[in-house]
Short mmCIF file of C-alpha atoms in Angstrom, two decimals:
data_model
loop_
_atom_site.label_atom_id
_atom_site.label_comp_id
_atom_site.label_asym_id
_atom_site.label_seq_id
_atom_site.Cartn_x
_atom_site.Cartn_y
_atom_site.Cartn_z
CA UNK A 1 29.57 -16.01 14.88
CA UNK A 2 30.50 -13.20 12.53
CA UNK A 3 29.89 -15.46 9.52
CA UNK A 4 26.40 -16.19 10.84
CA UNK A 5 25.69 -12.47 11.37
CA UNK A 6 26.86 -11.63 7.85
CA UNK A 7 24.68 -14.38 6.34
CA UNK A 8 21.68 -13.09 8.28
CA UNK A 9 22.45 -9.50 7.23
CA UNK A 10 22.82 -10.44 3.57
CA UNK A 11 19.45 -12.17 3.68
CA UNK A 12 17.89 -9.27 5.54
CA UNK A 13 19.28 -6.60 3.23
CA UNK A 14 18.28 -8.64 0.20
CA UNK A 15 14.77 -8.54 1.63
CA UNK A 16 15.16 -4.81 2.32
CA UNK A 17 15.94 -4.35 -1.36
CA UNK A 18 12.30 -5.25 -2.02
CA UNK A 19 9.31 -2.98 -1.44
CA UNK A 20 6.88 -3.53 1.40
CA UNK A 21 3.52 -4.96 0.44
CA UNK A 22 0.05 -4.18 1.73
CA UNK A 23 -2.96 -6.49 1.79
CA UNK A 24 -5.29 -3.47 1.53
CA UNK A 25 -3.38 -2.06 -1.43
CA UNK A 26 -6.40 -0.09 -2.68
CA UNK A 27 -5.98 2.19 0.37
CA UNK A 28 -2.35 3.11 -0.43
CA UNK A 29 -2.41 3.53 -4.21
CA UNK A 30 0.10 6.38 -4.38
CA UNK A 31 2.65 4.12 -2.73
CA UNK A 32 2.89 1.97 -5.87
CA UNK A 33 1.57 4.25 -8.65
CA UNK A 34 1.90 8.07 -8.63
CA UNK A 35 -0.65 8.39 -11.45
CA UNK A 36 -3.40 7.55 -8.95
CA UNK A 37 -2.90 10.93 -7.23
CA UNK A 38 -6.16 12.84 -7.68
CA UNK A 39 -8.08 9.90 -9.21
CA UNK A 40 -10.75 10.05 -6.51
CA UNK A 41 -14.53 10.66 -6.26
CA UNK A 42 -13.80 13.59 -3.95
CA UNK A 43 -11.55 16.66 -3.79
CA UNK A 44 -9.35 15.44 -0.95
CA UNK A 45 -8.34 12.01 0.37
CA UNK A 46 -6.18 11.02 3.32
CA UNK A 47 -5.41 7.55 4.65
CA UNK A 48 -3.21 6.03 7.34
CA UNK A 49 -2.31 2.36 7.76
CA UNK A 50 -0.46 0.00 10.06
CA UNK A 51 0.72 -3.57 9.42
CA UNK A 52 2.26 -6.06 11.86
CA UNK A 53 3.60 -9.26 10.29
CA UNK A 54 5.24 -12.44 11.64
CA UNK A 55 4.67 -11.45 15.28
CA UNK A 56 3.95 -15.13 16.06
CA UNK A 57 7.56 -16.10 15.29
CA UNK A 58 9.15 -13.05 16.94
CA UNK A 59 10.29 -11.42 13.68
CA UNK A 60 8.52 -8.08 14.35
CA UNK A 61 8.01 -6.79 10.81
CA UNK A 62 6.03 -3.56 11.13
CA UNK A 63 4.96 -1.07 8.49
CA UNK A 64 3.05 2.16 9.01
CA UNK A 65 2.44 5.21 6.89
CA UNK A 66 0.13 7.82 5.44
CA UNK A 67 -1.04 8.99 2.00
CA UNK A 68 -2.65 12.33 1.16
CA UNK A 69 -3.80 13.51 -2.26
CA UNK A 70 -6.02 16.14 -3.87
CA UNK A 71 -7.14 17.24 -7.32
CA UNK A 72 -7.08 20.71 -8.87
CA UNK A 73 -9.68 21.32 -11.58
CA UNK A 74 -9.19 23.54 -14.63
CA UNK A 75 -11.60 25.05 -17.14
CA UNK A 76 -10.49 22.60 -19.80
CA UNK A 77 -10.49 18.80 -19.97
CA UNK A 78 -7.37 18.42 -17.82
CA UNK A 79 -6.94 18.46 -14.07
CA UNK A 80 -3.94 17.94 -11.83
CA UNK A 81 -3.32 15.68 -8.86
CA UNK A 82 -0.85 16.20 -6.04
CA UNK A 83 -0.08 13.65 -3.36
CA UNK A 84 2.25 12.86 -0.47
CA UNK A 85 3.40 9.31 0.32
CA UNK A 86 5.14 8.55 3.62
CA UNK A 87 5.83 5.17 5.18
CA UNK A 88 8.22 3.46 7.56
CA UNK A 89 9.01 -0.24 7.92
CA UNK A 90 11.16 -1.89 10.60
CA UNK A 91 12.14 -5.50 11.21
CA UNK A 92 13.86 -7.56 13.88
CA UNK A 93 15.90 -6.68 16.97
CA UNK A 94 18.23 -4.47 14.91
CA UNK A 95 15.29 -2.36 13.67
CA UNK A 96 16.40 -2.91 10.10
CA UNK A 97 14.17 -0.76 7.95
CA UNK A 98 13.51 2.17 5.68
CA UNK A 99 11.73 5.50 5.77
CA UNK A 100 10.21 6.89 2.56
CA UNK A 101 8.91 10.41 1.96
CA UNK A 102 7.91 11.32 -1.60
CA UNK A 103 5.71 13.76 -3.51
CA UNK A 104 3.52 12.62 -6.40
CA UNK A 105 2.24 14.76 -9.30
CA UNK A 106 -0.25 13.67 -11.96
CA UNK A 107 -1.92 15.11 -15.04
CA UNK A 108 -5.46 13.78 -15.50
CA UNK A 109 -7.08 14.11 -18.93
CA UNK A 110 -10.83 13.59 -19.41
CA UNK A 111 -11.19 11.79 -22.74
CA UNK A 112 -14.98 12.07 -22.54
CA UNK A 113 -17.71 11.88 -19.89
CA UNK A 114 -16.78 8.35 -18.86
CA UNK A 115 -13.09 7.86 -19.68
CA UNK A 116 -9.96 9.47 -18.31
CA UNK A 117 -6.25 8.82 -18.35
CA UNK A 118 -3.62 9.96 -15.86
CA UNK A 119 0.16 10.12 -16.06
CA UNK A 120 2.14 10.68 -12.89
CA UNK A 121 5.61 10.92 -11.41
CA UNK A 122 6.82 10.65 -7.82
CA UNK A 123 10.13 11.67 -6.32
CA UNK A 124 11.72 12.01 -2.92
CA UNK A 125 14.05 10.33 -0.49
CA UNK A 126 14.57 6.83 0.91
CA UNK A 127 16.47 6.33 4.15
CA UNK A 128 17.65 2.84 5.09
CA UNK A 129 19.40 1.85 8.29
CA UNK A 130 19.63 -0.35 11.36
CA UNK A 131 20.60 -0.11 15.03
CA UNK A 132 23.97 -1.85 15.39
CA UNK A 133 24.00 -1.31 19.17
CA UNK A 134 21.63 -4.27 19.54
CA UNK A 135 23.96 -6.67 17.72
CA UNK A 136 25.87 -9.38 19.61
CA UNK A 137 29.28 -10.47 18.30
CA UNK A 138 31.45 -13.51 18.99
CA UNK A 139 34.27 -11.26 20.26
CA UNK A 140 31.96 -9.99 23.02
CA UNK A 141 31.59 -13.42 24.63
CA UNK A 142 34.00 -14.55 27.35
CA UNK A 143 33.74 -18.15 28.62
CA UNK A 144 30.23 -18.32 27.18
CA UNK A 145 29.06 -15.11 28.86
CA UNK A 146 28.10 -12.02 26.86
CA UNK A 147 29.76 -8.69 27.77
CA UNK A 148 28.18 -5.77 25.89
CA UNK A 149 30.86 -3.38 27.11
CA UNK A 150 33.58 -5.13 25.10
CA UNK A 151 34.54 -3.63 21.73
CA UNK A 152 33.25 -5.88 18.96
CA UNK A 153 36.06 -4.94 16.60
CA UNK A 154 33.54 -4.75 13.74
CA UNK A 155 33.32 -1.84 11.30
CA UNK A 156 30.66 -0.74 8.82
CA UNK A 157 30.61 1.66 5.92
CA UNK A 158 27.41 3.11 7.31
CA UNK A 159 24.43 2.13 9.44
CA UNK A 160 22.15 4.75 7.87
CA UNK A 161 22.02 6.08 4.31
CA UNK A 162 19.67 8.37 2.42
CA UNK A 163 19.23 8.30 -1.36
CA UNK A 164 17.01 9.94 -3.97
CA UNK A 165 14.24 7.97 -5.65
CA UNK A 166 11.99 8.36 -8.70
CA UNK A 167 8.85 6.58 -9.95
CA UNK A 168 6.46 6.97 -12.90
CA UNK A 169 3.08 5.52 -13.76
CA UNK A 170 -0.03 5.61 -15.91
CA UNK A 171 -3.71 4.92 -15.11
CA UNK A 172 -6.78 4.49 -17.31
CA UNK A 173 -10.14 4.92 -15.56
CA UNK A 174 -13.69 4.27 -16.74
CA UNK A 175 -16.62 5.46 -14.62
CA UNK A 176 -20.37 5.40 -15.13
CA UNK A 177 -23.06 6.62 -12.75
CA UNK A 178 -26.40 5.23 -11.69
CA UNK A 179 -29.24 5.63 -14.16
CA UNK A 180 -31.38 6.90 -11.27
CA UNK A 181 -30.85 7.39 -7.56
CA UNK A 182 -31.53 3.81 -6.41
CA UNK A 183 -30.54 1.86 -9.53
CA UNK A 184 -27.09 0.76 -8.23
CA UNK A 185 -26.19 -0.14 -11.82
CA UNK A 186 -22.84 1.66 -12.12
CA UNK A 187 -19.75 -0.04 -13.54
CA UNK A 188 -16.37 1.53 -12.81
CA UNK A 189 -12.83 0.31 -13.15
CA UNK A 190 -9.25 1.52 -13.01
CA UNK A 191 -6.22 -0.13 -14.65
CA UNK A 192 -2.67 1.04 -14.13
CA UNK A 193 1.03 0.31 -14.51
CA UNK A 194 4.07 1.87 -12.90
CA UNK A 195 7.83 1.55 -12.55
CA UNK A 196 9.27 2.39 -9.16
CA UNK A 197 12.90 3.04 -8.17
CA UNK A 198 13.91 4.11 -11.66
CA UNK A 199 17.24 5.41 -10.34
CA UNK A 200 18.04 2.10 -8.58
CA UNK A 201 19.61 3.74 -5.48
CA UNK A 202 22.54 1.79 -4.00
CA UNK A 203 23.14 1.26 -0.28
CA UNK A 204 26.71 0.20 0.54
CA UNK A 205 26.47 -0.89 4.19
CA UNK A 206 29.39 -3.06 5.32
CA UNK A 207 29.95 -4.67 1.93
CA UNK A 208 30.26 -2.58 -1.20
CA UNK A 209 27.79 -2.59 -4.06
CA UNK A 210 25.59 -5.42 -2.84
CA UNK A 211 22.28 -3.69 -2.16
CA UNK A 212 21.00 -1.90 -5.24
CA UNK A 213 17.27 -1.37 -4.89
CA UNK A 214 15.65 -3.28 -7.74
CA UNK A 215 13.23 -1.50 -10.05
CA UNK A 216 9.67 -2.53 -9.29
CA UNK A 217 7.15 -3.06 -12.11
CA UNK A 218 3.58 -2.90 -10.82
CA UNK A 219 0.39 -3.83 -12.70
CA UNK A 220 -2.94 -3.30 -10.96
CA UNK A 221 -6.68 -3.08 -11.52
CA UNK A 222 -9.78 -2.57 -9.37
CA UNK A 223 -13.48 -2.53 -10.19
CA UNK A 224 -16.81 -1.44 -8.74
CA UNK A 225 -19.75 -3.45 -10.08
CA UNK A 226 -23.20 -2.54 -8.82
CA UNK A 227 -25.78 -5.34 -8.68
CA UNK A 228 -28.75 -3.62 -10.30
CA UNK A 229 -31.70 -2.68 -8.08
CA UNK A 230 -30.06 -4.15 -5.00
CA UNK A 231 -27.93 -2.95 -2.12
CA UNK A 232 -24.97 -5.16 -3.12
CA UNK A 233 -21.80 -4.14 -4.98
CA UNK A 234 -18.76 -6.21 -5.96
CA UNK A 235 -15.24 -4.77 -5.61
CA UNK A 236 -12.75 -7.15 -7.26
CA UNK A 237 -9.10 -6.07 -7.36
CA UNK A 238 -5.71 -7.44 -8.41
CA UNK A 239 -2.09 -6.34 -8.14
CA UNK A 240 1.05 -7.93 -9.58
CA UNK A 241 4.58 -6.82 -8.69
CA UNK A 242 7.89 -7.83 -10.28
CA UNK A 243 11.02 -6.71 -8.46
CA UNK A 244 14.32 -8.44 -9.16
CA UNK A 245 13.96 -12.12 -8.23
CA UNK A 246 10.76 -11.42 -6.26
CA UNK A 247 7.22 -11.63 -7.63
CA UNK A 248 3.84 -11.04 -6.05
CA UNK A 249 0.30 -11.68 -7.28
CA UNK A 250 -2.61 -10.66 -5.04
CA UNK A 251 -6.16 -11.15 -6.27
CA UNK A 252 -9.62 -11.26 -4.75
CA UNK A 253 -12.77 -9.27 -4.12
CA UNK A 254 -14.76 -7.44 -1.50
CA UNK A 255 -18.54 -7.75 -1.31
CA UNK A 256 -20.21 -4.53 -0.12
CA UNK A 257 -23.74 -4.03 1.14
CA UNK A 258 -25.48 -0.72 1.77
CA UNK A 259 -26.59 -0.61 5.41
CA UNK A 260 -28.26 2.80 5.24
CA UNK A 261 -29.03 5.02 2.28
CA UNK A 262 -27.62 8.52 2.34
CA UNK A 263 -29.70 11.60 1.71
CA UNK A 264 -28.21 12.06 -1.74
CA UNK A 265 -29.50 15.60 -2.30
CA UNK A 266 -28.98 17.32 1.06
CA UNK A 267 -26.46 14.99 2.68
CA UNK A 268 -28.18 15.39 6.08
CA UNK A 269 -28.68 11.62 6.44
CA UNK A 270 -25.36 9.76 6.50
CA UNK A 271 -25.04 6.64 4.37
CA UNK A 272 -23.16 3.59 5.63
CA UNK A 273 -21.73 0.45 4.01
CA UNK A 274 -20.15 -2.79 5.18
CA UNK A 275 -17.79 -4.98 3.14
CA UNK A 276 -16.32 -8.43 3.55
CA UNK A 277 -13.58 -9.72 1.28
CA UNK A 278 -11.30 -12.64 0.53
CA UNK A 279 -7.97 -12.34 -1.28
CA UNK A 280 -5.12 -14.69 -2.10
CA UNK A 281 -1.44 -13.79 -2.31
CA UNK A 282 -0.03 -16.49 -4.58
CA UNK A 283 2.03 -19.02 -2.66
CA UNK A 284 1.98 -16.95 0.52
CA UNK A 285 -1.28 -16.06 2.23
CA UNK A 286 -5.06 -16.26 2.31
CA UNK A 287 -6.42 -12.87 3.34
CA UNK A 288 -9.72 -11.90 4.90
CA UNK A 289 -10.75 -8.24 4.93
CA UNK A 290 -13.52 -6.15 6.46
CA UNK A 291 -14.41 -2.50 5.79
CA UNK A 292 -16.97 -0.20 7.40
CA UNK A 293 -17.84 3.11 5.70
CA UNK A 294 -19.94 6.00 6.96
CA UNK A 295 -20.18 9.47 5.49
CA UNK A 296 -16.62 10.74 4.80
CA UNK A 297 -14.89 7.98 6.76
CA UNK A 298 -13.92 4.35 6.36
CA UNK A 299 -11.97 1.86 8.45
CA UNK A 300 -10.57 -1.37 7.09
CA UNK A 301 -9.07 -4.42 8.79
CA UNK A 302 -7.48 -7.51 7.28
CA UNK A 303 -5.54 -10.58 8.37
CA UNK A 304 -3.12 -12.73 6.41
CA UNK A 305 -3.28 -16.48 7.11
CA UNK A 306 0.08 -17.88 6.10
CA UNK A 307 -0.03 -20.81 3.63
CA UNK A 308 3.61 -20.75 2.53
CA UNK A 309 6.47 -23.11 3.46
CA UNK A 310 6.80 -21.07 6.66
CA UNK A 311 3.48 -22.48 7.93
CA UNK A 312 5.08 -25.05 10.32
CA UNK A 313 6.83 -22.19 12.15
CA UNK A 314 4.05 -19.60 11.89
CA UNK A 315 1.15 -22.01 12.60
CA UNK A 316 -0.67 -20.20 9.79
CA UNK A 317 -0.37 -16.79 11.45
CA UNK A 318 0.72 -13.99 9.13
CA UNK A 319 -0.02 -10.28 9.36
CA UNK A 320 -2.66 -7.97 10.80
CA UNK A 321 -3.39 -4.71 8.97
CA UNK A 322 -5.63 -1.76 9.77
CA UNK A 323 -6.36 1.37 7.71
CA UNK A 324 -8.37 4.55 8.14
CA UNK A 325 -9.48 6.80 5.26
CA UNK A 326 -11.11 10.22 5.03
CA UNK A 327 -12.53 11.83 1.87
CA UNK A 328 -14.20 15.19 1.35
CA UNK A 329 -16.59 16.28 -0.07
CA UNK A 330 -18.70 13.22 0.63
CA UNK A 331 -18.12 10.81 -2.30
CA UNK A 332 -21.50 9.09 -1.75
CA UNK A 333 -23.80 11.99 -2.62
CA UNK A 334 -25.86 12.35 -5.79
CA UNK A 335 -23.87 14.30 -8.39
CA UNK A 336 -25.52 15.84 -11.43
CA UNK A 337 -26.76 13.03 -13.67
CA UNK A 338 -25.64 10.24 -11.38
CA UNK A 339 -24.44 8.91 -8.09
CA UNK A 340 -20.90 7.55 -7.81
CA UNK A 341 -19.63 5.29 -5.05
CA UNK A 342 -16.48 4.35 -6.90
CA UNK A 343 -12.91 4.51 -5.63
CA UNK A 344 -12.06 6.22 -8.93
#
């Protein structure tokens, strides 16, 4: 029995040495790239999210968290972004998981009216642990009956550890505005790269030196493409992650339609938008997404349909995810020479 438990733990902690992933990654940018702090069409942004994966097979992988960021303007061509990234993930009956709390800082340089570049760093703490009281051991069984009051005789280096962490990233952003209020001809994009877990924190657990957190290289891009003189915009996005033996490629697009035009001068009439999207996580899941936006607020929902080798057990069921975002001032109002509805 102990051999089985150790094999399961090794597999679980190997998985815990990888970062969590989000299907709505555009709503938790600071989580994977600190340079995105302050790269927003508003002065303040806050988002919360929740993800529940593999519930159909009883695995109970849950992730929830929050991101907050803001930008401080200066008289020159530079501005500064500050952000807070917090998330928690737990899995299985032993509540194996991690808690992350980190601060992000970025320097944003306006190259000209349309182009900017941002460099950012993020640092903080990672706590990893599990609840050993829920574990059952072979020594606790007598004549086939389990007795939780019996001493298991097992020992661990630790069931909870906290380590420092450090990340760095860079983002290039290009943003145009509409030629006139109803043109919808803007073209915006953001491309970035980051390295997370630069310090490679090590968690000893009950075997020594086996769970170094791999560095995570992230490449990502997202676009906003307005279909001229229409109410339709395209929002393609892609993210690729390389972390130790694990790789992830997620690519797809949302298709957004304007339901109601905002009063772009006064802001008294609230604009609203609805988006539908399809994404594919290579070798793992087909994802459908839906987003509703009104005024300062947006809510997004997505579902992963499993297409991996786990499909016979999962029956195609994967993960449900929901997010809520708030931005202020309103990012959909007319600004100076143009009107920007971009995420950048």
